[in-house]
Each structure stands twice: as C-alpha cells, then as structure tokens.
Coordinates of C-alpha atoms in Angstrom, one line a residue:
X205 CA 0.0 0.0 0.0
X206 CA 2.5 2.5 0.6
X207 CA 4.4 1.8 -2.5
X208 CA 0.9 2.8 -4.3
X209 CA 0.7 5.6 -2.4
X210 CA 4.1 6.8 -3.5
X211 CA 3.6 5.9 -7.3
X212 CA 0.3 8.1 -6.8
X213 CA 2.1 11.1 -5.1
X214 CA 4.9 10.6 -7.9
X215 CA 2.8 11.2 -10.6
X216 CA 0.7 14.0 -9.2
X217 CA 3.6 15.8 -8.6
X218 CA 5.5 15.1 -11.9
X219 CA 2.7 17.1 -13.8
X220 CA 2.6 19.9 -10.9
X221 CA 6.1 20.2 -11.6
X222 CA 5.0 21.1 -15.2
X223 CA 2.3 23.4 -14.0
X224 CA 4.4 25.3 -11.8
X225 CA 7.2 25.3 -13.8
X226 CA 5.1 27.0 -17.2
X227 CA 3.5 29.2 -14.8
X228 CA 6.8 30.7 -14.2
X229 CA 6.8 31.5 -17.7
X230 CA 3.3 32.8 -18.3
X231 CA 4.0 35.2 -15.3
X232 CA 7.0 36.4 -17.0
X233 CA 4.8 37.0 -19.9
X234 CA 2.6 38.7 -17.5
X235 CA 5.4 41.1 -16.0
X236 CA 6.5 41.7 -20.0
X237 CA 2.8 42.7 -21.2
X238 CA 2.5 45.6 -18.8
X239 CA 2.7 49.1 -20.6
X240 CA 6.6 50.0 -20.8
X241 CA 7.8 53.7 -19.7
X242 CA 7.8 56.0 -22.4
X243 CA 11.5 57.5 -22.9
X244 CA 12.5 60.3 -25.1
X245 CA 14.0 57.9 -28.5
X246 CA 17.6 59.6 -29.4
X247 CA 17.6 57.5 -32.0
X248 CA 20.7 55.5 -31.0
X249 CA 18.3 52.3 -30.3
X250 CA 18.2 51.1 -33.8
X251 CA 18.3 47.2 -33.3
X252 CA 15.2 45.6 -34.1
X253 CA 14.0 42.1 -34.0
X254 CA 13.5 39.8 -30.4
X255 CA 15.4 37.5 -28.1
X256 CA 14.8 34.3 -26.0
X257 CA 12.6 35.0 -23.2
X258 CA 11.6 38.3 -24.6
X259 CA 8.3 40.0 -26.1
X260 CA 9.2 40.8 -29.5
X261 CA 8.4 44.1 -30.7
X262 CA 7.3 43.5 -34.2
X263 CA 4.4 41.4 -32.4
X264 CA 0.6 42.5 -32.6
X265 CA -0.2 39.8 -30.0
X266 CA 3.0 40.5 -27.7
X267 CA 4.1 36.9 -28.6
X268 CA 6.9 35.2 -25.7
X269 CA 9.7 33.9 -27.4
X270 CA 11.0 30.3 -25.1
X271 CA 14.7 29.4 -25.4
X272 CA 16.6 26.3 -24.8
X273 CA 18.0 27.2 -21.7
X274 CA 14.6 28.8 -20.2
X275 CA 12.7 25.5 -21.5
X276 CA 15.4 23.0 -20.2
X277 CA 13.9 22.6 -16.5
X278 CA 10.2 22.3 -18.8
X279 CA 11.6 19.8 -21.4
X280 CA 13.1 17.2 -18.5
X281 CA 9.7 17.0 -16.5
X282 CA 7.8 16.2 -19.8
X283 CA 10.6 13.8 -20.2
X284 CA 10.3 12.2 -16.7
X285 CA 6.6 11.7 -17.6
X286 CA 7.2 9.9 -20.3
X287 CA 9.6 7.9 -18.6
X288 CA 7.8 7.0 -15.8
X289 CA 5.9 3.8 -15.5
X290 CA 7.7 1.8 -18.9
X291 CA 7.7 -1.6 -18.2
X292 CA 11.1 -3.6 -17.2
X293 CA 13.3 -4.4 -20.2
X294 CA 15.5 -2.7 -22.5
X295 CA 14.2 1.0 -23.1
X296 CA 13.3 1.1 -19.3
X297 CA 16.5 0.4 -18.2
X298 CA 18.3 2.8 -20.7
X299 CA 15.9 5.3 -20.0
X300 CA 14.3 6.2 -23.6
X301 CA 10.8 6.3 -24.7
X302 CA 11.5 6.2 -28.1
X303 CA 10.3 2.9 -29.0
X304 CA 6.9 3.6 -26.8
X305 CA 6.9 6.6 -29.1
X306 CA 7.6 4.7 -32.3
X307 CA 4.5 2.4 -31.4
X308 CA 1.8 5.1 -31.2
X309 CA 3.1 6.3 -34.5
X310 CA 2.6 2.6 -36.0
X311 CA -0.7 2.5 -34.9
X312 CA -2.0 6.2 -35.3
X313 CA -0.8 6.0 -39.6
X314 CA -3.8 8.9 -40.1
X315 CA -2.9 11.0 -37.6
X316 CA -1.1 13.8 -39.8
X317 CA 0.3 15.8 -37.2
X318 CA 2.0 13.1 -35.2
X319 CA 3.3 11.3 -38.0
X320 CA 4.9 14.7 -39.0
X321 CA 6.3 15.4 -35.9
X322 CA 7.7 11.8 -35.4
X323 CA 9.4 11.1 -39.0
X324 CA 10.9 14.9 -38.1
X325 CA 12.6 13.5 -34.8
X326 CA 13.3 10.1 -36.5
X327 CA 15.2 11.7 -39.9
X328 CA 17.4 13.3 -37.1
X329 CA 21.2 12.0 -36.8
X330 CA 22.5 12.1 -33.3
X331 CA 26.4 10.6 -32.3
X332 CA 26.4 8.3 -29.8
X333 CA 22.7 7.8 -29.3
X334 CA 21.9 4.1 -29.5
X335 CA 19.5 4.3 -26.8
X336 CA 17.6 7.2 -28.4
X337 CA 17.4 9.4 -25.8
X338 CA 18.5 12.4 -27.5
X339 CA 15.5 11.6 -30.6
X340 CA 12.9 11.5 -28.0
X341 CA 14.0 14.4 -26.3
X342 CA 14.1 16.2 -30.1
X343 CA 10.7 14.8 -30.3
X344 CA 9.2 16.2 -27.2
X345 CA 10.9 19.9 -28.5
X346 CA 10.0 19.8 -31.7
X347 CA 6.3 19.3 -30.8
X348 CA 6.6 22.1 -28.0
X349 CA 7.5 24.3 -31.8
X350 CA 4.7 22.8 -33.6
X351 CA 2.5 23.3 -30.8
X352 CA 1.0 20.5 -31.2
X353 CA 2.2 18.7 -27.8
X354 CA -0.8 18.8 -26.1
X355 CA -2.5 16.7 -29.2
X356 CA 0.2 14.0 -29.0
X357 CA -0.1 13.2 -25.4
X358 CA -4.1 13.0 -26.3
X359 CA -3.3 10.5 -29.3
X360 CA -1.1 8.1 -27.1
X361 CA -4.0 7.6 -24.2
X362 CA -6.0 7.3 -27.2
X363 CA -3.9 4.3 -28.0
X364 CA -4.8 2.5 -24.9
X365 CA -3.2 -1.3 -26.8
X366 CA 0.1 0.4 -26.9
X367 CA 0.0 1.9 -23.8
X368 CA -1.1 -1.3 -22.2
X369 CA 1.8 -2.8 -23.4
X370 CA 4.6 -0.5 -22.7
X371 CA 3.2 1.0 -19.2
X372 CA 2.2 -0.2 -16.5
X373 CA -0.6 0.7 -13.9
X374 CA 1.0 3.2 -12.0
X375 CA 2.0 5.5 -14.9
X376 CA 0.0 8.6 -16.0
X377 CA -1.7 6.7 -18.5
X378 CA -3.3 4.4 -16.1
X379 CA -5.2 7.4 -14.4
X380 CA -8.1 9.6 -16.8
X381 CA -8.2 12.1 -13.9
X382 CA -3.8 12.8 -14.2
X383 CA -4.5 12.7 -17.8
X384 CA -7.2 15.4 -18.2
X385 CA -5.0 17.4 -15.5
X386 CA -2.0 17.2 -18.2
X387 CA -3.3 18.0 -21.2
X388 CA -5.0 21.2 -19.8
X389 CA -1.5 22.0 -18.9
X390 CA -0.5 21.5 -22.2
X391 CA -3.4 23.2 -24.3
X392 CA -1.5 26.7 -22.6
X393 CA 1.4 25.8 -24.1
X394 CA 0.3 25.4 -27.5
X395 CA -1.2 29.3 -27.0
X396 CA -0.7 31.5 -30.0
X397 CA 1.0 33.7 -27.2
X398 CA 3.7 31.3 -26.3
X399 CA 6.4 30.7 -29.2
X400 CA 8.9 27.7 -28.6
X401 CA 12.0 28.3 -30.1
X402 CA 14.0 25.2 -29.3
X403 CA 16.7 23.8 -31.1
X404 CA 16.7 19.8 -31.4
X405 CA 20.6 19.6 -30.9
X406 CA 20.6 21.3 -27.6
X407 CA 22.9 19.4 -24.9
X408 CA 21.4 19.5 -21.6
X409 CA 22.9 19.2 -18.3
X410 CA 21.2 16.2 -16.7
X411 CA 21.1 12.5 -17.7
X412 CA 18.1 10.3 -16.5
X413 CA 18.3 7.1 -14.0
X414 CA 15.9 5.2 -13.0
X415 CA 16.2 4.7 -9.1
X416 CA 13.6 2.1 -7.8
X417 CA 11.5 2.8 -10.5
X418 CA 11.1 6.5 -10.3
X419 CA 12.7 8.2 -13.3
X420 CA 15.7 10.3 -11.6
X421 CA 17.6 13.3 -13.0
X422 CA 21.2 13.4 -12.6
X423 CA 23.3 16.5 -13.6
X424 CA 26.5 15.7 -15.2
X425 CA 29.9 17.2 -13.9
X426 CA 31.7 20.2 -15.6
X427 CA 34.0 18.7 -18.6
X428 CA 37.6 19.7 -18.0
X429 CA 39.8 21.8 -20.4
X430 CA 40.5 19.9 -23.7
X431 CA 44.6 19.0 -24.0
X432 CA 46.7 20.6 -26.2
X433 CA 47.2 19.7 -29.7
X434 CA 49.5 16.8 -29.7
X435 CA 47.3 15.2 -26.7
X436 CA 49.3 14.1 -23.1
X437 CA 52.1 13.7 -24.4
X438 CA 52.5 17.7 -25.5
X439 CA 51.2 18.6 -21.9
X440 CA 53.7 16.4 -20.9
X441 CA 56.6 17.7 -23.0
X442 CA 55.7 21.4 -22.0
X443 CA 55.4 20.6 -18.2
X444 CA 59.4 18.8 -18.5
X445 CA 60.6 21.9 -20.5
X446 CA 58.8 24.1 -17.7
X447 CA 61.1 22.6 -15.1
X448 CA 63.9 22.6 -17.5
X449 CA 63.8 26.4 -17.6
X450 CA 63.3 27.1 -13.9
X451 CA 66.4 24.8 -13.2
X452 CA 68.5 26.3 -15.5
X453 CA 67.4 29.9 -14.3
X454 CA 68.3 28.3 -10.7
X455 CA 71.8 27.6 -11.5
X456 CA 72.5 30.9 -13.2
X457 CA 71.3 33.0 -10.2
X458 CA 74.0 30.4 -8.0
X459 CA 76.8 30.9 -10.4
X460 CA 76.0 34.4 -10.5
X461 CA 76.0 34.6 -6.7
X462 CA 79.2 32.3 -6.6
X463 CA 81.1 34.8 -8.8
X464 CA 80.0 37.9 -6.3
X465 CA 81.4 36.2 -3.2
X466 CA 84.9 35.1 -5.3
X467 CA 85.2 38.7 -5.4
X468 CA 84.9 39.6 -2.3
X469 CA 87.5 36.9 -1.4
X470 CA 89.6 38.3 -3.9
X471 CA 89.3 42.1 -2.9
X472 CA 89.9 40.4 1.1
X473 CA 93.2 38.9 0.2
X474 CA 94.5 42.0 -2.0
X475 CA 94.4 44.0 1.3
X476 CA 96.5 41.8 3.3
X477 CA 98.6 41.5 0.2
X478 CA 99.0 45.5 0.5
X479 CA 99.4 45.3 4.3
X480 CA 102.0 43.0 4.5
X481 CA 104.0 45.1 1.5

C-alpha cells in the first residue's frame, strides 16, 4: 500500500512540476505585457527584432519567445513523464521512450500531425545515441515548436493497446483524472501567445536514472579543459621543458651569486697583500 501511495504522489507531482514550472513563464509574460515607460528615443536604439525569453516588438499579439535554456527545467519534466511507469526491459533500463513513441506512430498511420512530428525526430542524426534518448528528447521539442504537444499526449492515451503494453498501472496513462490534468496544462502551451524556439541539438545538463523505479535526474559534472594539440604527451613535454627552464634559471642565479662572493675573497686577500707590502 504505501508503495501505491508513493507511485500516486509521484505522478501528481510530476505534472505539478509542469504546471508550476510554465507558470513561471506565463508570469514572466505577464510582467512583460504591462505598458513600458515612455523615454525620449535619441535614435541610437536602432536594433530591431527579439530575443529568447523576450516579447518581441514587431508582435501585434505580444508573442513570448522560449529558449533552450529557459525551456530545459520544462523539457526534463515532460521527459520524466514519459519515462515514468515503462515496463522492465531494454528502453526502461536505458531510460528512452523512443520505442513507446515509435508504437503510437505505428498504430496512429492517419494522424497527420504526429506522423509529421515523429518522422521529423526520426530523420534526425544524433552521435552516440543508441538508446535514443537524444531523438525523443528532439521529439518532445519539436512538438513544444509545432504546438501540437498537447495533441500527441491525447493521441497516445487514445492508444490504450500500446499503452497497455509499454506502461504499467502506476504510470500517468493508467489514471483519466492525471490525464485530463496534463493535457489542460498543455493546451497553454500550444497558446498562439507562447512561441517555442527550441533547437533539437541542444545538450542539456542532466542525464536520466531510474532509481527504484522513479525516473531520476542526474546533472552531469563540468568537462575539463580539452589538452593541447598533440594530446598528453604535448602537456607532458611542455610541463618537462617548464622545469627545464626554472632549473637552469636556478643555477644561473647560483653561479651568479658564486662569482659575487669570489670577489669579495679576492678584494679580502688583495688588502693583506698591500698590508704586509
């Protein structure tokens, strides 16, 4: 029982992670839609056009424009709940959705938009991306462009064979109610207000785990300075001639000392020399 009661809780607050999370955004849009202060124009502001995050100015409808990295936090949680709840085997363990994905499209052949959406994400070429986590992450952003995310997620519990067969009963799909609660949050985002600008070959910060069956983010470590051309070795070589140089400075500032106190000698002995004369 208290396992259930955790998968529940999970779930719930998987999609009020997206709710809150988009609600940031809309109440930036709210903060950016109030009337600006009107300043004497010099004329020295003369670039046009709009940035990330930003209302763009040649907009009648005051239009938000959503990066990567403002979407990144947004992407992930539609990501865990798409992970959550796949059934044991080989996508569950490496953490893609992919092939769930790839199922609905097989069975949904009249839906237009999905099948757009999907053989977009599928004519993608990622390296290193056996698992296909990368293409469902570029299929999850590319539908948050199209706005047309809130009508996927409606076609796949539409689906209920393939869901049946890739989920199991503690996922979203298995509840109308968590369902219904999603794809209201979704409808907002496919708002003619809200523009997703999102690139598909974005690298993100996290990697997903799946600890005791709860789809876990883990953010990756800062990557180290690349090596020099020529690899270890050239590191190597320029640490050795590094040391080389301080040595050899060393025993010039000895020798150099060693010559100052021969002539001191020297001058010492010339004045006995002169006394004794």
């Amino acid at each position: 029982m208290e396992v259930e009661h955790r998968q529940r809780e999970f779930r719930k607050y998987a999609i009020d992670d997206i709710a809150g999370i988009f609600g940031q955004l809309l109440l930036q849009l709210k903060q950016q839609q109030q009337p600006p202060r009107h300043h004497k124009n010099n004329g020295d502001n003369k670039e046009g056009g709009k940035q990330h995050g930003q209302i763009s100015n040649n907009s009648s409808d005051n239009t938000l424009v959503i990066g990567d990295r403002q979407a990144e936090n947004l992407v992930s949680c539609i990501e865990c709940i798409l992970l959550y709840g796949l059934k044991g085997g080989w996508y569950a363990k490496t953490t893609s959705f992919w092939g769930f994905i790839q199922d609905v499209a097989k069975a949904n052949l009249e839906s237009k938009p999905f099948q757009e959406d999907f053989k977009f994400a599928h004519s993608l070429y990622f390296d290193n991306d056996k698992d296909n986590v990368e293409r469902g992450r570029a299929w999850v952003r590319q539908c948050l462009n199209a706005r047309r995310l809130d009508l996927a997620i409606r076609i796949i519990a539409m689906t209920p064979r393939v869901v049946v067969r890739w989920v199991g009963q503690h996922s979203v799909w298995a509840s109308s109610k968590d369902v219904g609660r999603l794809l209201k949050i979704l409808k907002q985002m496919s708002s003619p207000k809200v523009k997703f600008e999102l690139q598909m070959y974005h690298s993100v910060r996290y990697t997903w785990k799946i600890v005791d069956g709860f789809p876990t983010r883990v953010y990756c470590k800062p990557k180290p300075p690349p090596f020099p051309k020529g690899g270890r070795k050239a590191l190597m070589s320029r640490k050795v001639a590094g040391q080389n140089r301080s040595a050899t400075r060393g025993k010039a500032v000895s020798t150099k000392n060693s010559r100052k106190a021969e002539g001191v000698l020297a001058s010492l002995f010339d004045d006995d020399d002169d006394d004794e004369k």
